[in-house]
mmCIF file of C-alpha atoms and ligand atoms in Angstrom:
data_model
loop_
_atom_site.group_PDB
_atom_site.id
_atom_site.type_symbol
_atom_site.label_atom_id
_atom_site.label_comp_id
_atom_site.label_asym_id
_atom_site.label_seq_id
_atom_site.Cartn_x
_atom_site.Cartn_y
_atom_site.Cartn_z
ATOM 1 C CA MET A 4 -16.937 -16.642 0.762
ATOM 2 C CA ILE A 5 -17.017 -15.411 4.227
ATOM 3 C CA ARG A 6 -17.063 -11.923 5.209
ATOM 4 C CA ILE A 7 -16.981 -10.638 8.963
ATOM 5 C CA ALA A 8 -16.699 -7.224 9.845
ATOM 6 C CA ILE A 9 -15.697 -5.667 13.183
ATOM 7 C CA ASP A 10 -15.961 -2.222 14.298
ATOM 8 C CA GLY A 11 -15.350 -0.193 17.442
ATOM 9 C CA PRO A 12 -13.228 2.131 19.026
ATOM 10 C CA SER A 13 -9.754 2.163 19.264
ATOM 11 C CA GLY A 14 -8.242 0.193 22.120
ATOM 12 C CA ALA A 15 -11.708 -2.377 22.171
ATOM 13 C CA GLY A 16 -9.634 -5.589 21.204
ATOM 14 C CA LYS A 17 -10.470 -5.512 17.784
ATOM 15 C CA SER A 18 -7.355 -6.559 16.125
ATOM 16 C CA SER A 19 -6.366 -9.322 18.933
ATOM 17 C CA LEU A 20 -10.010 -11.052 18.356
ATOM 18 C CA ALA A 21 -10.347 -10.523 14.875
ATOM 19 C CA LYS A 22 -6.820 -12.339 14.339
ATOM 20 C CA GLY A 23 -7.510 -15.135 16.539
ATOM 21 C CA LEU A 24 -10.992 -15.476 15.011
ATOM 22 C CA ALA A 25 -9.683 -15.555 11.501
ATOM 23 C CA ALA A 26 -6.982 -18.170 12.524
ATOM 24 C CA LYS A 27 -9.985 -20.229 13.528
ATOM 25 C CA LEU A 28 -11.738 -19.964 10.787
ATOM 26 C CA GLY A 29 -8.768 -20.453 8.535
ATOM 27 C CA ILE A 30 -9.153 -17.232 6.672
ATOM 28 C CA ASN A 31 -7.240 -13.983 6.338
ATOM 29 C CA TYR A 32 -7.736 -10.923 9.104
ATOM 30 C CA LEU A 33 -7.573 -7.385 7.073
ATOM 31 C CA ASP A 34 -6.206 -4.349 9.660
ATOM 32 C CA THR A 35 -8.033 -1.993 7.968
ATOM 33 C CA GLY A 36 -6.532 0.470 10.339
ATOM 34 C CA ALA A 37 -3.017 -0.512 8.480
ATOM 35 C CA LEU A 38 -3.912 1.334 5.676
ATOM 36 C CA TYR A 39 -4.980 4.666 7.229
ATOM 37 C CA ARG A 40 -1.909 4.486 8.978
ATOM 38 C CA THR A 41 0.428 3.799 5.858
ATOM 39 C CA VAL A 42 -1.611 7.174 4.342
ATOM 40 C CA GLY A 43 -0.550 8.967 7.637
ATOM 41 C CA TYR A 44 2.809 7.477 7.665
ATOM 42 C CA ALA A 45 3.385 8.447 3.826
ATOM 43 C CA ALA A 46 1.819 12.007 4.499
ATOM 44 C CA ARG A 47 4.794 12.496 7.657
ATOM 45 C CA GLU A 48 7.377 11.188 5.381
ATOM 46 C CA ALA A 49 6.258 13.721 2.895
ATOM 47 C CA GLY A 50 6.635 16.889 5.325
ATOM 48 C CA ILE A 51 2.604 17.113 5.241
ATOM 49 C CA GLY A 52 0.779 18.233 8.160
ATOM 50 C CA PRO A 53 -1.958 15.634 8.564
ATOM 51 C CA ASP A 54 -4.879 18.532 8.438
ATOM 52 C CA ASP A 55 -3.446 19.737 5.397
ATOM 53 C CA ARG A 56 -6.157 18.241 3.102
ATOM 54 C CA GLY A 57 -5.065 19.902 -0.200
ATOM 55 C CA ALA A 58 -1.930 18.651 0.114
ATOM 56 C CA VAL A 59 -2.623 14.906 1.141
ATOM 57 C CA VAL A 60 -5.159 14.520 -1.750
ATOM 58 C CA LYS A 61 -2.197 15.826 -3.982
ATOM 59 C CA MET A 62 0.068 13.457 -2.463
ATOM 60 C CA LEU A 63 -2.154 10.304 -3.055
ATOM 61 C CA GLU A 64 -2.052 11.023 -6.870
ATOM 62 C CA ASN A 65 1.918 9.435 -6.754
ATOM 63 C CA THR A 66 1.095 7.035 -3.735
ATOM 64 C CA GLU A 67 0.103 3.316 -4.133
ATOM 65 C CA ILE A 68 -0.439 1.240 -1.143
ATOM 66 C CA ARG A 69 -0.682 -2.610 -0.857
ATOM 67 C CA ALA A 70 -1.616 -5.020 1.795
ATOM 68 C CA ALA A 71 -0.391 -8.399 1.069
ATOM 69 C CA PHE A 72 -0.731 -11.477 3.497
ATOM 70 C CA GLU A 73 2.730 -13.298 4.183
ATOM 71 C CA ASP A 74 2.208 -16.629 6.216
ATOM 72 C CA GLY A 75 -1.212 -15.066 6.904
ATOM 73 C CA VAL A 76 0.579 -12.047 8.488
ATOM 74 C CA GLN A 77 -0.487 -8.643 6.792
ATOM 75 C CA MET A 78 2.215 -6.781 5.306
ATOM 76 C CA MET A 79 1.922 -2.668 4.261
ATOM 77 C CA TYR A 80 3.984 -1.575 1.140
ATOM 78 C CA LEU A 81 4.094 1.961 0.441
ATOM 79 C CA ASN A 82 5.001 2.512 -3.224
ATOM 80 C CA GLY A 83 6.552 -1.033 -3.249
ATOM 81 C CA ARG A 84 8.650 -0.349 0.051
ATOM 82 C CA PRO A 85 7.504 -2.722 3.122
ATOM 83 C CA LEU A 86 6.770 -0.318 5.939
ATOM 84 C CA GLY A 87 6.827 -2.941 9.071
ATOM 85 C CA ASP A 88 6.106 -1.950 12.539
ATOM 86 C CA ALA A 89 6.908 1.930 12.022
ATOM 87 C CA ILE A 90 3.324 2.598 11.145
ATOM 88 C CA ARG A 91 2.700 1.670 14.685
ATOM 89 C CA GLU A 92 4.312 4.539 16.252
ATOM 90 C CA ASN A 93 2.303 6.731 18.541
ATOM 91 C CA ASP A 94 2.809 9.902 16.721
ATOM 92 C CA ILE A 95 1.330 7.829 13.317
ATOM 93 C CA SER A 96 -1.782 7.078 15.086
ATOM 94 C CA ALA A 97 -2.703 10.818 15.556
ATOM 95 C CA TYR A 98 -1.929 10.988 11.547
ATOM 96 C CA ALA A 99 -3.883 8.246 10.818
ATOM 97 C CA SER A 100 -6.758 9.561 12.931
ATOM 98 C CA ALA A 101 -6.528 12.958 10.759
ATOM 99 C CA VAL A 102 -5.801 11.508 7.238
ATOM 100 C CA SER A 103 -8.930 9.161 8.005
ATOM 101 C CA ALA A 104 -11.227 12.223 8.407
ATOM 102 C CA ILE A 105 -10.283 13.175 4.529
ATOM 103 C CA PRO A 106 -13.239 12.055 2.358
ATOM 104 C CA GLU A 107 -10.658 11.611 -0.688
ATOM 105 C CA VAL A 108 -8.520 9.216 1.570
ATOM 106 C CA ARG A 109 -11.608 7.234 2.273
ATOM 107 C CA ALA A 110 -12.406 6.861 -1.484
ATOM 108 C CA PHE A 111 -8.955 5.981 -2.398
ATOM 109 C CA LEU A 112 -8.817 3.049 0.407
ATOM 110 C CA LEU A 113 -12.473 2.112 -0.293
ATOM 111 C CA GLU A 114 -11.750 0.118 -3.461
ATOM 112 C CA THR A 115 -8.215 -1.488 -2.045
ATOM 113 C CA GLN A 116 -10.650 -3.156 0.839
ATOM 114 C CA ARG A 117 -13.600 -4.383 -1.223
ATOM 115 C CA ASP A 118 -10.812 -5.981 -3.672
ATOM 116 C CA ILE A 119 -9.630 -7.808 -1.104
ATOM 117 C CA ALA A 120 -13.048 -8.988 0.076
ATOM 118 C CA ARG A 121 -13.971 -10.058 -3.168
ATOM 119 C CA ARG A 122 -10.928 -12.125 -3.823
ATOM 120 C CA GLU A 123 -11.105 -13.990 -0.699
ATOM 121 C CA SER A 124 -12.708 -14.909 2.826
ATOM 122 C CA VAL A 125 -11.701 -12.303 5.408
ATOM 123 C CA VAL A 126 -12.123 -11.165 8.595
ATOM 124 C CA MET A 127 -11.746 -6.987 8.652
ATOM 125 C CA ASP A 128 -12.056 -4.751 11.451
ATOM 126 C CA GLY A 129 -12.133 -0.651 11.381
ATOM 127 C CA ARG A 130 -14.524 1.728 12.014
ATOM 128 C CA ASP A 131 -16.936 1.631 8.925
ATOM 129 C CA ILE A 132 -16.673 -2.014 7.621
ATOM 130 C CA GLY A 133 -20.152 -3.177 8.689
ATOM 131 C CA SER A 134 -21.584 0.161 7.775
ATOM 132 C CA CYS A 135 -19.926 0.939 4.574
ATOM 133 C CA VAL A 136 -17.075 -1.330 3.210
ATOM 134 C CA LEU A 137 -18.807 -4.576 3.367
ATOM 135 C CA LYS A 138 -22.480 -3.671 3.865
ATOM 136 C CA ASP A 139 -23.198 -7.412 2.620
ATOM 137 C CA ALA A 140 -20.830 -8.889 5.671
ATOM 138 C CA ILE A 141 -22.432 -12.021 6.660
ATOM 139 C CA CYS A 142 -21.516 -11.243 10.433
ATOM 140 C CA LYS A 143 -21.108 -7.743 11.698
ATOM 141 C CA ILE A 144 -19.844 -7.304 15.539
ATOM 142 C CA TYR A 145 -19.638 -3.474 17.078
ATOM 143 C CA LEU A 146 -17.203 -4.372 19.819
ATOM 144 C CA THR A 147 -16.387 -1.918 22.412
ATOM 145 C CA ALA A 148 -15.374 -1.401 25.899
ATOM 146 C CA SER A 149 -15.342 1.288 28.725
ATOM 147 C CA VAL A 150 -12.522 4.029 28.153
ATOM 148 C CA GLU A 151 -11.053 3.134 31.667
ATOM 149 C CA CYS A 152 -10.650 -0.622 30.702
ATOM 150 C CA ARG A 153 -9.243 0.309 27.631
ATOM 151 C CA ALA A 154 -7.038 2.625 29.091
ATOM 152 C CA LEU A 155 -5.633 0.298 31.266
ATOM 153 C CA ARG A 156 -5.044 -2.267 28.481
ATOM 154 C CA ARG A 157 -3.088 0.245 26.654
ATOM 155 C CA MET A 158 -1.280 1.259 29.531
ATOM 156 C CA ALA A 159 -0.134 -2.602 30.107
ATOM 157 C CA GLU A 160 1.030 -2.650 26.428
ATOM 158 C CA LEU A 161 2.956 0.304 26.719
ATOM 159 C CA GLN A 162 4.474 -0.528 29.924
ATOM 160 C CA GLU A 163 5.731 -3.922 28.143
ATOM 161 C CA LYS A 164 7.406 -2.098 25.855
ATOM 162 C CA GLY A 165 8.927 0.058 28.249
ATOM 163 C CA VAL A 166 7.101 3.518 27.576
ATOM 164 C CA ASP A 167 6.597 5.534 30.528
ATOM 165 C CA THR A 168 3.142 7.523 30.561
ATOM 166 C CA SER A 169 0.200 8.053 32.788
ATOM 167 C CA LEU A 170 -3.128 6.579 32.661
ATOM 168 C CA GLU A 171 -4.898 10.316 32.612
ATOM 169 C CA ILE A 172 -2.942 11.047 29.154
ATOM 170 C CA ILE A 173 -3.707 7.472 27.807
ATOM 171 C CA LYS A 174 -7.485 8.194 28.482
ATOM 172 C CA ALA A 175 -7.469 11.730 27.193
ATOM 173 C CA ASP A 176 -5.877 10.464 23.801
ATOM 174 C CA ILE A 177 -8.477 7.803 23.689
ATOM 175 C CA SER A 178 -11.526 10.194 24.180
ATOM 176 C CA ASP A 179 -10.001 12.566 21.563
ATOM 177 C CA ARG A 180 -9.581 9.684 19.093
ATOM 178 C CA ASP A 181 -12.951 8.522 20.004
ATOM 179 C CA TYR A 182 -14.533 11.862 19.226
ATOM 180 C CA ARG A 183 -12.505 12.719 16.051
ATOM 181 C CA ASP A 184 -13.520 9.247 14.602
ATOM 182 C CA MET A 185 -17.232 9.450 15.701
ATOM 183 C CA HIS A 186 -17.800 12.840 14.496
ATOM 184 C CA ARG A 187 -16.150 13.142 11.093
ATOM 185 C CA ASP A 188 -18.260 13.733 8.296
ATOM 186 C CA VAL A 189 -17.534 10.900 6.265
ATOM 187 C CA SER A 190 -18.177 7.185 7.490
ATOM 188 C CA PRO A 191 -18.093 8.039 11.039
ATOM 189 C CA LEU A 192 -17.922 5.424 13.742
ATOM 190 C CA VAL A 193 -21.163 4.008 14.116
ATOM 191 C CA GLN A 194 -23.110 0.568 14.705
ATOM 192 C CA ALA A 195 -24.436 -0.663 11.600
ATOM 193 C CA GLU A 196 -28.274 -1.426 11.995
ATOM 194 C CA ASP A 197 -27.577 -5.040 11.429
ATOM 195 C CA ALA A 198 -24.421 -5.415 13.926
ATOM 196 C CA VAL A 199 -24.395 -7.049 17.303
ATOM 197 C CA TYR A 200 -23.263 -5.056 20.210
ATOM 198 C CA LEU A 201 -20.582 -6.601 22.252
ATOM 199 C CA ASP A 202 -18.858 -4.568 25.222
ATOM 200 C CA SER A 203 -15.684 -6.649 26.049
ATOM 201 C CA SER A 204 -15.005 -4.733 29.301
ATOM 202 C CA ASP A 205 -15.502 -7.593 31.798
ATOM 203 C CA MET A 206 -14.786 -10.438 28.997
ATOM 204 C CA GLY A 207 -11.789 -12.539 28.384
ATOM 205 C CA ILE A 208 -10.511 -12.792 24.578
ATOM 206 C CA GLU A 209 -11.819 -16.430 24.668
ATOM 207 C CA GLU A 210 -15.092 -15.431 25.816
ATOM 208 C CA VAL A 211 -15.602 -12.772 22.919
ATOM 209 C CA THR A 212 -14.037 -15.073 20.422
ATOM 210 C CA ASP A 213 -16.661 -17.892 21.288
ATOM 211 C CA LYS A 214 -19.321 -15.413 21.477
ATOM 212 C CA ILE A 215 -18.664 -14.269 17.668
ATOM 213 C CA ILE A 216 -18.285 -18.014 16.364
ATOM 214 C CA SER A 217 -22.031 -18.661 17.630
ATOM 215 C CA ILE A 218 -23.074 -15.501 16.605
ATOM 216 C CA PHE A 219 -21.370 -16.372 13.106
ATOM 217 C CA ASN A 220 -22.653 -19.823 12.971
ATOM 218 C CA GLU A 221 -26.488 -18.436 13.881
ATOM 219 C CA LYS A 222 -25.937 -15.814 10.645
ATOM 220 C CA ALA A 223 -24.428 -18.572 8.619
ATOM 221 C CA GLY A 224 -27.428 -20.917 9.149
ATOM 222 C CA LYS A 225 -24.936 -23.841 11.063
HETATM 223 O O1 LIG B 11 -7.633 1.037 14.466
HETATM 224 P P1 LIG B 11 -6.430 1.854 14.209
HETATM 225 O O2 LIG B 11 -6.284 2.731 15.565
HETATM 226 O O3 LIG B 11 -5.187 1.329 13.699
HETATM 227 O O4 LIG B 11 -7.094 2.986 12.915
HETATM 228 C C1 LIG B 11 -6.140 4.024 12.826
HETATM 229 C C2 LIG B 11 -6.991 5.333 12.307
HETATM 230 O O5 LIG B 11 -7.768 4.870 11.378
HETATM 231 C C3 LIG B 11 -8.199 5.509 13.563
HETATM 232 O O6 LIG B 11 -8.031 6.526 14.429
HETATM 233 C C4 LIG B 11 -9.341 5.591 12.717
HETATM 234 C C5 LIG B 11 -8.600 5.127 11.522
HETATM 235 N N1 LIG B 11 -9.485 4.108 10.688
HETATM 236 C C6 LIG B 11 -10.934 4.567 10.155
HETATM 237 O O7 LIG B 11 -11.065 5.978 9.901
HETATM 238 N N2 LIG B 11 -11.434 3.562 9.370
HETATM 239 C C7 LIG B 11 -11.244 2.310 9.256
HETATM 240 N N3 LIG B 11 -11.729 1.640 8.852
HETATM 241 C C8 LIG B 11 -9.798 1.647 10.244
HETATM 242 C C9 LIG B 11 -9.309 2.489 10.807
#
């Protein structure tokens, strides 16, 4: 069973990288941020403020979240209903970041994540995969990039979608999310002791992928 954990702040390029890596290794990619986004989506749909811990926790009693791989693509289901790209909205990013700081939400999603890794080989990306969810992953990477560089990448993505925004707003958003993810009480974003630190600011995706494959081969004794 192969388990690769890729953690790091938002916009560091974790998901494209993890996706490509999983495809090269012929295994699935689990985007754990999508699970938190699904909880955030459920809260918004229920009209619950993302910081209303009591209401979010109560909501979990009647919430079933499932990740399924369909042709290698991860689909999120909320109470049996597929959500598609709706969880990618900007508004949902803020909800996801807020609900992910609630200990009961993290506990709720922990088993879902571990269960998938028990059943199959995976590359997982998130914030606490190496430090908490898959402490025994064979290969752990902490992937980051400068705020400037992450903001420029995000800006290019948004422009491609026709969304008009400013670099300053994106930078402020990224810094806010970094702060929240790194300073929450439970499972904050940290580099696991045995994770390899990679700064992708001046690296292309191919270069980062090759680097991780060589780290993986080394760790796996290949
Ligand atoms: O990676 P992302 O932007 O889709 O994640 C959405 C939010 O979920 C992000 O603000 C941090 C949180 N998250 C987390 O706390 N732990 C994870 N393993 C993955 C995401």
